[in-house]
PDB file of C-alpha atoms in Angstrom:
ATOM      1  CA  UNK A   1       0.000   0.000   0.000  1.00 81.00           C
ATOM      2  CA  UNK A   2       1.729   3.131  -1.267  1.00 89.00           C
ATOM      3  CA  UNK A   3       0.918   6.662  -0.134  1.00 92.00           C
ATOM      4  CA  UNK A   4       2.437   9.959  -1.171  1.00 93.00           C
ATOM      5  CA  UNK A   5       4.758  11.780   1.207  1.00 94.00           C
ATOM      6  CA  UNK A   6       4.539  15.570   1.319  1.00 93.00           C
ATOM      7  CA  UNK A   7       6.668  18.305   2.800  1.00 92.00           C
ATOM      8  CA  UNK A   8       5.181  21.067   4.935  1.00 90.00           C
ATOM      9  CA  UNK A   9       4.524  23.117   1.797  1.00 91.00           C
ATOM     10  CA  UNK A  10       2.129  20.399   0.527  1.00 90.00           C
ATOM     11  CA  UNK A  11       4.489  19.317  -2.253  1.00 92.00           C
ATOM     12  CA  UNK A  12       5.082  15.635  -3.016  1.00 93.00           C
ATOM     13  CA  UNK A  13       8.618  14.589  -2.051  1.00 92.00           C
ATOM     14  CA  UNK A  14       8.330  10.802  -2.222  1.00 91.00           C
ATOM     15  CA  UNK A  15       6.207   7.806  -1.281  1.00 92.00           C
ATOM     16  CA  UNK A  16       5.838   5.457   1.667  1.00 93.00           C
ATOM     17  CA  UNK A  17       4.854   1.797   1.921  1.00 93.00           C
ATOM     18  CA  UNK A  18       2.197   1.320   4.613  1.00 93.00           C
ATOM     19  CA  UNK A  19       1.727  -1.911   6.497  1.00 92.00           C
ATOM     20  CA  UNK A  20      -1.332  -3.792   5.223  1.00 92.00           C
ATOM     21  CA  UNK A  21      -2.033  -5.356   8.612  1.00 92.00           C
ATOM     22  CA  UNK A  22      -2.272  -1.932  10.265  1.00 93.00           C
ATOM     23  CA  UNK A  23      -3.525   0.413   7.537  1.00 93.00           C
ATOM     24  CA  UNK A  24      -5.401  -2.037   5.338  1.00 92.00           C
ATOM     25  CA  UNK A  25      -7.923  -3.521   7.767  1.00 93.00           C
ATOM     26  CA  UNK A  26     -11.620  -3.990   7.118  1.00 94.00           C
ATOM     27  CA  UNK A  27     -13.948  -1.282   8.438  1.00 94.00           C
ATOM     28  CA  UNK A  28     -15.641  -2.562  11.607  1.00 95.00           C
ATOM     29  CA  UNK A  29     -18.190   0.071  12.639  1.00 95.00           C
ATOM     30  CA  UNK A  30     -19.718  -1.818  15.622  1.00 96.00           C
ATOM     31  CA  UNK A  31     -16.276  -2.337  17.164  1.00 96.00           C
ATOM     32  CA  UNK A  32     -15.289   1.300  16.596  1.00 96.00           C
ATOM     33  CA  UNK A  33     -18.568   2.427  18.161  1.00 96.00           C
ATOM     34  CA  UNK A  34     -17.971   0.195  21.174  1.00 96.00           C
ATOM     35  CA  UNK A  35     -14.450   1.605  21.606  1.00 96.00           C
ATOM     36  CA  UNK A  36     -15.652   5.216  21.342  1.00 96.00           C
ATOM     37  CA  UNK A  37     -18.456   4.640  23.871  1.00 96.00           C
ATOM     38  CA  UNK A  38     -15.978   3.026  26.269  1.00 96.00           C
ATOM     39  CA  UNK A  39     -13.549   5.935  25.859  1.00 95.00           C
ATOM     40  CA  UNK A  40     -16.229   8.550  26.518  1.00 95.00           C
ATOM     41  CA  UNK A  41     -17.564   6.627  29.518  1.00 95.00           C
ATOM     42  CA  UNK A  42     -14.067   6.414  30.971  1.00 94.00           C
ATOM     43  CA  UNK A  43     -13.735  10.202  30.792  1.00 94.00           C
ATOM     44  CA  UNK A  44     -16.697  10.710  33.126  1.00 92.00           C
ATOM     45  CA  UNK A  45     -15.699  11.550  36.670  1.00 91.00           C
ATOM     46  CA  UNK A  46     -18.944  10.538  38.360  1.00 88.00           C
ATOM     47  CA  UNK A  47     -18.507  13.114  41.117  1.00 91.00           C
ATOM     48  CA  UNK A  48     -22.158  14.155  41.662  1.00 93.00           C
ATOM     49  CA  UNK A  49     -23.167  13.851  45.296  1.00 95.00           C
ATOM     50  CA  UNK A  50     -25.988  15.002  47.577  1.00 96.00           C
ATOM     51  CA  UNK A  51     -26.981  14.204  51.161  1.00 96.00           C
ATOM     52  CA  UNK A  52     -29.799  11.860  52.134  1.00 95.00           C
ATOM     53  CA  UNK A  53     -31.892  12.451  55.263  1.00 94.00           C
ATOM     54  CA  UNK A  54     -29.525  10.250  57.271  1.00 93.00           C
ATOM     55  CA  UNK A  55     -26.512  12.400  56.299  1.00 94.00           C
ATOM     56  CA  UNK A  56     -27.915  15.933  56.821  1.00 95.00           C
ATOM     57  CA  UNK A  57     -26.764  17.562  60.049  1.00 94.00           C
ATOM     58  CA  UNK A  58     -29.461  17.939  62.737  1.00 92.00           C
ATOM     59  CA  UNK A  59     -33.014  16.670  62.938  1.00 90.00           C
ATOM     60  CA  UNK A  60     -32.419  14.260  65.795  1.00 90.00           C
ATOM     61  CA  UNK A  61     -35.376  15.411  67.883  1.00 93.00           C
ATOM     62  CA  UNK A  62     -39.033  15.073  66.961  1.00 95.00           C
ATOM     63  CA  UNK A  63     -40.295  18.619  66.050  1.00 95.00           C
ATOM     64  CA  UNK A  64     -43.569  18.255  68.017  1.00 95.00           C
ATOM     65  CA  UNK A  65     -45.571  15.577  69.647  1.00 95.00           C
ATOM     66  CA  UNK A  66     -47.374  13.007  67.531  1.00 96.00           C
ATOM     67  CA  UNK A  67     -50.955  13.925  68.413  1.00 95.00           C
ATOM     68  CA  UNK A  68     -52.984  16.865  69.612  1.00 95.00           C
ATOM     69  CA  UNK A  69     -51.354  19.779  67.789  1.00 95.00           C
ATOM     70  CA  UNK A  70     -53.591  19.767  64.705  1.00 95.00           C
ATOM     71  CA  UNK A  71     -50.561  19.645  62.480  1.00 96.00           C
ATOM     72  CA  UNK A  72     -49.321  16.789  60.354  1.00 95.00           C
ATOM     73  CA  UNK A  73     -47.134  14.277  62.158  1.00 95.00           C
ATOM     74  CA  UNK A  74     -43.413  14.812  61.695  1.00 95.00           C
ATOM     75  CA  UNK A  75     -40.460  12.784  62.875  1.00 94.00           C
ATOM     76  CA  UNK A  76     -37.532  14.982  61.815  1.00 95.00           C
ATOM     77  CA  UNK A  77     -36.875  18.450  60.407  1.00 95.00           C
ATOM     78  CA  UNK A  78     -34.399  16.858  58.008  1.00 95.00           C
ATOM     79  CA  UNK A  79     -37.004  14.762  56.163  1.00 95.00           C
ATOM     80  CA  UNK A  80     -37.134  15.421  52.384  1.00 96.00           C
ATOM     81  CA  UNK A  81     -40.298  17.570  52.546  1.00 95.00           C
ATOM     82  CA  UNK A  82     -38.575  20.078  54.851  1.00 96.00           C
ATOM     83  CA  UNK A  83     -36.436  23.011  53.738  1.00 94.00           C
ATOM     84  CA  UNK A  84     -32.790  21.995  54.274  1.00 93.00           C
ATOM     85  CA  UNK A  85     -33.971  18.393  54.441  1.00 95.00           C
ATOM     86  CA  UNK A  86     -32.240  15.446  52.789  1.00 96.00           C
ATOM     87  CA  UNK A  87     -32.613  14.530  49.109  1.00 96.00           C
ATOM     88  CA  UNK A  88     -34.722  11.563  48.057  1.00 96.00           C
ATOM     89  CA  UNK A  89     -32.621   9.030  46.079  1.00 95.00           C
ATOM     90  CA  UNK A  90     -29.645  11.409  46.267  1.00 95.00           C
ATOM     91  CA  UNK A  91     -27.012  11.042  43.509  1.00 94.00           C
ATOM     92  CA  UNK A  92     -23.794   9.477  44.740  1.00 94.00           C
ATOM     93  CA  UNK A  93     -20.312   9.183  43.193  1.00 94.00           C
ATOM     94  CA  UNK A  94     -20.154   6.225  40.844  1.00 92.00           C
ATOM     95  CA  UNK A  95     -17.741   4.628  38.433  1.00 93.00           C
ATOM     96  CA  UNK A  96     -18.855   4.806  34.795  1.00 93.00           C
ATOM     97  CA  UNK A  97     -15.857   2.929  33.402  1.00 93.00           C
ATOM     98  CA  UNK A  98     -16.365   0.360  30.663  1.00 93.00           C
ATOM     99  CA  UNK A  99     -13.788  -2.344  30.082  1.00 93.00           C
ATOM    100  CA  UNK A 100     -12.493  -3.063  26.592  1.00 93.00           C
ATOM    101  CA  UNK A 101      -9.750  -5.641  26.249  1.00 94.00           C
ATOM    102  CA  UNK A 102      -6.457  -4.768  24.551  1.00 93.00           C
ATOM    103  CA  UNK A 103      -7.039  -6.791  21.399  1.00 94.00           C
ATOM    104  CA  UNK A 104     -10.421  -5.185  20.735  1.00 95.00           C
ATOM    105  CA  UNK A 105      -9.037  -1.696  21.400  1.00 94.00           C
ATOM    106  CA  UNK A 106      -6.096  -2.276  19.058  1.00 94.00           C
ATOM    107  CA  UNK A 107      -8.318  -3.707  16.315  1.00 96.00           C
ATOM    108  CA  UNK A 108     -10.692  -0.744  16.599  1.00 96.00           C
ATOM    109  CA  UNK A 109      -7.722   1.617  16.178  1.00 95.00           C
ATOM    110  CA  UNK A 110      -6.476  -0.278  13.106  1.00 95.00           C
ATOM    111  CA  UNK A 111      -9.958  -0.305  11.601  1.00 96.00           C
ATOM    112  CA  UNK A 112     -10.465   3.441  12.163  1.00 95.00           C
ATOM    113  CA  UNK A 113      -7.110   4.521  10.750  1.00 95.00           C
ATOM    114  CA  UNK A 114      -7.530   2.139   7.782  1.00 95.00           C
ATOM    115  CA  UNK A 115     -10.838   3.872   7.026  1.00 95.00           C
ATOM    116  CA  UNK A 116      -9.017   7.213   6.970  1.00 94.00           C
ATOM    117  CA  UNK A 117      -6.437   5.839   4.532  1.00 93.00           C
ATOM    118  CA  UNK A 118      -9.119   4.334   2.284  1.00 93.00           C
ATOM    119  CA  UNK A 119     -10.938   7.679   2.119  1.00 92.00           C
ATOM    120  CA  UNK A 120      -7.772   9.728   1.472  1.00 91.00           C
ATOM    121  CA  UNK A 121      -8.113  11.455   4.843  1.00 92.00           C
ATOM    122  CA  UNK A 122      -4.576  10.582   5.985  1.00 93.00           C
ATOM    123  CA  UNK A 123      -1.713  12.807   4.839  1.00 94.00           C
ATOM    124  CA  UNK A 124       1.870  11.750   5.472  1.00 95.00           C
ATOM    125  CA  UNK A 125       4.515  14.458   5.761  1.00 94.00           C
ATOM    126  CA  UNK A 126       8.241  13.903   5.670  1.00 92.00           C
ATOM    127  CA  UNK A 127       8.935  15.854   8.852  1.00 89.00           C
ATOM    128  CA  UNK A 128       7.788  18.952  10.693  1.00 90.00           C
ATOM    129  CA  UNK A 129      10.546  21.261  11.839  1.00 87.00           C
ATOM    130  CA  UNK A 130       9.733  24.702  13.156  1.00 88.00           C
ATOM    131  CA  UNK A 131      12.152  27.599  13.355  1.00 86.00           C
ATOM    132  CA  UNK A 132      10.418  28.502  16.624  1.00 88.00           C
ATOM    133  CA  UNK A 133       7.412  27.194  18.574  1.00 88.00           C
ATOM    134  CA  UNK A 134       5.070  29.695  16.920  1.00 92.00           C
ATOM    135  CA  UNK A 135       1.371  29.076  16.354  1.00 92.00           C
ATOM    136  CA  UNK A 136       1.408  30.899  13.000  1.00 93.00           C
ATOM    137  CA  UNK A 137       3.961  28.422  11.610  1.00 92.00           C
ATOM    138  CA  UNK A 138       1.696  25.444  12.294  1.00 92.00           C
ATOM    139  CA  UNK A 139      -1.308  27.399  11.022  1.00 92.00           C
ATOM    140  CA  UNK A 140       0.568  28.005   7.768  1.00 92.00           C
ATOM    141  CA  UNK A 141       1.138  24.257   7.340  1.00 91.00           C
ATOM    142  CA  UNK A 142      -2.607  23.628   7.677  1.00 91.00           C
ATOM    143  CA  UNK A 143      -3.265  26.409   5.193  1.00 91.00           C
ATOM    144  CA  UNK A 144      -0.853  24.819   2.713  1.00 91.00           C
ATOM    145  CA  UNK A 145      -2.908  21.605   2.815  1.00 90.00           C
ATOM    146  CA  UNK A 146      -6.211  23.559   2.702  1.00 87.00           C
ATOM    147  CA  UNK A 147      -7.372  21.962   5.966  1.00 85.00           C
ATOM    148  CA  UNK A 148     -10.075  24.111   7.531  1.00 83.00           C
ATOM    149  CA  UNK A 149     -11.928  21.342   9.372  1.00 88.00           C
ATOM    150  CA  UNK A 150     -11.033  19.435  12.521  1.00 92.00           C
ATOM    151  CA  UNK A 151      -7.579  17.940  12.015  1.00 93.00           C
ATOM    152  CA  UNK A 152      -5.463  15.518  14.026  1.00 94.00           C
ATOM    153  CA  UNK A 153      -1.687  15.978  13.841  1.00 94.00           C
ATOM    154  CA  UNK A 154       0.284  12.888  14.857  1.00 94.00           C
ATOM    155  CA  UNK A 155       3.909  13.447  15.837  1.00 92.00           C
ATOM    156  CA  UNK A 156       6.551  11.671  17.908  1.00 88.00           C
ATOM    157  CA  UNK A 157       7.708  12.465  21.409  1.00 79.00           C
ATOM    158  CA  UNK A 158      10.604  14.584  20.181  1.00 75.00           C
ATOM    159  CA  UNK A 159       8.254  17.185  18.635  1.00 78.00           C
ATOM    160  CA  UNK A 160       7.625  19.273  21.752  1.00 85.00           C
ATOM    161  CA  UNK A 161       7.778  22.543  19.782  1.00 88.00           C
ATOM    162  CA  UNK A 162       5.052  21.336  17.402  1.00 90.00           C
ATOM    163  CA  UNK A 163       2.808  20.296  20.287  1.00 89.00           C
ATOM    164  CA  UNK A 164       3.296  23.674  21.948  1.00 89.00           C
ATOM    165  CA  UNK A 165       2.787  25.676  18.754  1.00 90.00           C
ATOM    166  CA  UNK A 166      -0.368  23.798  17.754  1.00 90.00           C
ATOM    167  CA  UNK A 167      -2.058  23.915  21.157  1.00 89.00           C
ATOM    168  CA  UNK A 168      -3.705  27.256  20.455  1.00 88.00           C
ATOM    169  CA  UNK A 169      -5.313  26.370  17.122  1.00 91.00           C
ATOM    170  CA  UNK A 170      -9.023  25.754  17.614  1.00 89.00           C
ATOM    171  CA  UNK A 171      -9.628  22.978  15.072  1.00 89.00           C
ATOM    172  CA  UNK A 172      -6.298  21.195  15.541  1.00 93.00           C
ATOM    173  CA  UNK A 173      -5.392  18.412  17.950  1.00 93.00           C
ATOM    174  CA  UNK A 174      -1.694  17.625  18.256  1.00 93.00           C
ATOM    175  CA  UNK A 175      -0.782  14.370  19.983  1.00 92.00           C
ATOM    176  CA  UNK A 176       1.958  11.779  20.194  1.00 92.00           C
ATOM    177  CA  UNK A 177       1.341   8.879  17.811  1.00 91.00           C
ATOM    178  CA  UNK A 178       1.573   6.355  20.655  1.00 91.00           C
ATOM    179  CA  UNK A 179      -0.932   8.304  22.775  1.00 92.00           C
ATOM    180  CA  UNK A 180      -3.557   8.791  20.061  1.00 92.00           C
ATOM    181  CA  UNK A 181      -6.911   7.229  20.917  1.00 92.00           C
ATOM    182  CA  UNK A 182      -9.846   5.964  18.914  1.00 94.00           C
ATOM    183  CA  UNK A 183     -12.012   9.000  19.715  1.00 95.00           C
ATOM    184  CA  UNK A 184      -9.431  11.394  18.247  1.00 94.00           C
ATOM    185  CA  UNK A 185      -9.311   9.348  15.045  1.00 94.00           C
ATOM    186  CA  UNK A 186     -13.046   9.367  14.403  1.00 94.00           C
ATOM    187  CA  UNK A 187     -13.836  12.880  15.659  1.00 93.00           C
ATOM    188  CA  UNK A 188     -11.363  14.601  13.334  1.00 93.00           C
ATOM    189  CA  UNK A 189     -11.993  15.038   9.618  1.00 92.00           C
ATOM    190  CA  UNK A 190      -8.390  14.561   8.510  1.00 92.00           C
ATOM    191  CA  UNK A 191      -5.122  13.240   9.910  1.00 94.00           C
ATOM    192  CA  UNK A 192      -1.629  14.553   9.288  1.00 94.00           C
ATOM    193  CA  UNK A 193       1.134  12.193  10.382  1.00 94.00           C
ATOM    194  CA  UNK A 194       4.893  12.409  10.107  1.00 93.00           C
ATOM    195  CA  UNK A 195       6.861   9.453   8.727  1.00 93.00           C
ATOM    196  CA  UNK A 196       8.234   8.813  12.217  1.00 92.00           C
ATOM    197  CA  UNK A 197       4.698   8.770  13.629  1.00 93.00           C
ATOM    198  CA  UNK A 198       3.618   6.219  10.999  1.00 94.00           C
ATOM    199  CA  UNK A 199       6.573   4.038  11.960  1.00 93.00           C
ATOM    200  CA  UNK A 200       5.656   4.227  15.647  1.00 93.00           C
ATOM    201  CA  UNK A 201       2.049   3.255  14.884  1.00 94.00           C
ATOM    202  CA  UNK A 202       3.151   0.267  12.781  1.00 93.00           C
ATOM    203  CA  UNK A 203       5.476  -0.913  15.557  1.00 93.00           C
ATOM    204  CA  UNK A 204       2.751  -0.578  18.191  1.00 92.00           C
ATOM    205  CA  UNK A 205      -0.191  -2.043  16.259  1.00 92.00           C
ATOM    206  CA  UNK A 206       1.383  -4.745  14.074  1.00 87.00           C
ATOM    207  CA  UNK A 207      -0.210  -8.149  14.606  1.00 78.00           C
TER     208      UNK A 207
END
């Protein structure tokens, strides 16, 4: 599987052979959906909390006697019908995590990135070197490729200047190739990856 390799000025400078077992997989939408749902669920903190009537401070004494006052019987001023009373079925912190085994997660990643390749939504660049960690330099690269939609830029760990320079661009996500997740692949319209990033992905996701 051959793809063109561009420089940062969007000019073809060569070609690259992609691994069939990583970038040529069959599109598996149910598996990708399952992986995305699991990722989003795992981002939830589950920190909502309120107090029940047993946890609200006070209310230990009966407000008035059971009979003879003409008022409704009450056992505590911290019952739910009272102001400052406890909450009925109060929300409590919970764990929303969904488990997805490693093989399924890896296959979902291969399937998603293969879909991008098949639809010409993956652009491989030779390398990205910036004279300085300036946002306008990364913005110019996107402009050269005419990318005005959500774009994922995959780099390697040595590209700290690129990560810093691209952090302020609204429709751009810059991430290390080994840290990229399934949600980033499917939520971005196009992917730009350096040759080093492609190599890292092939090493990590080869069968």
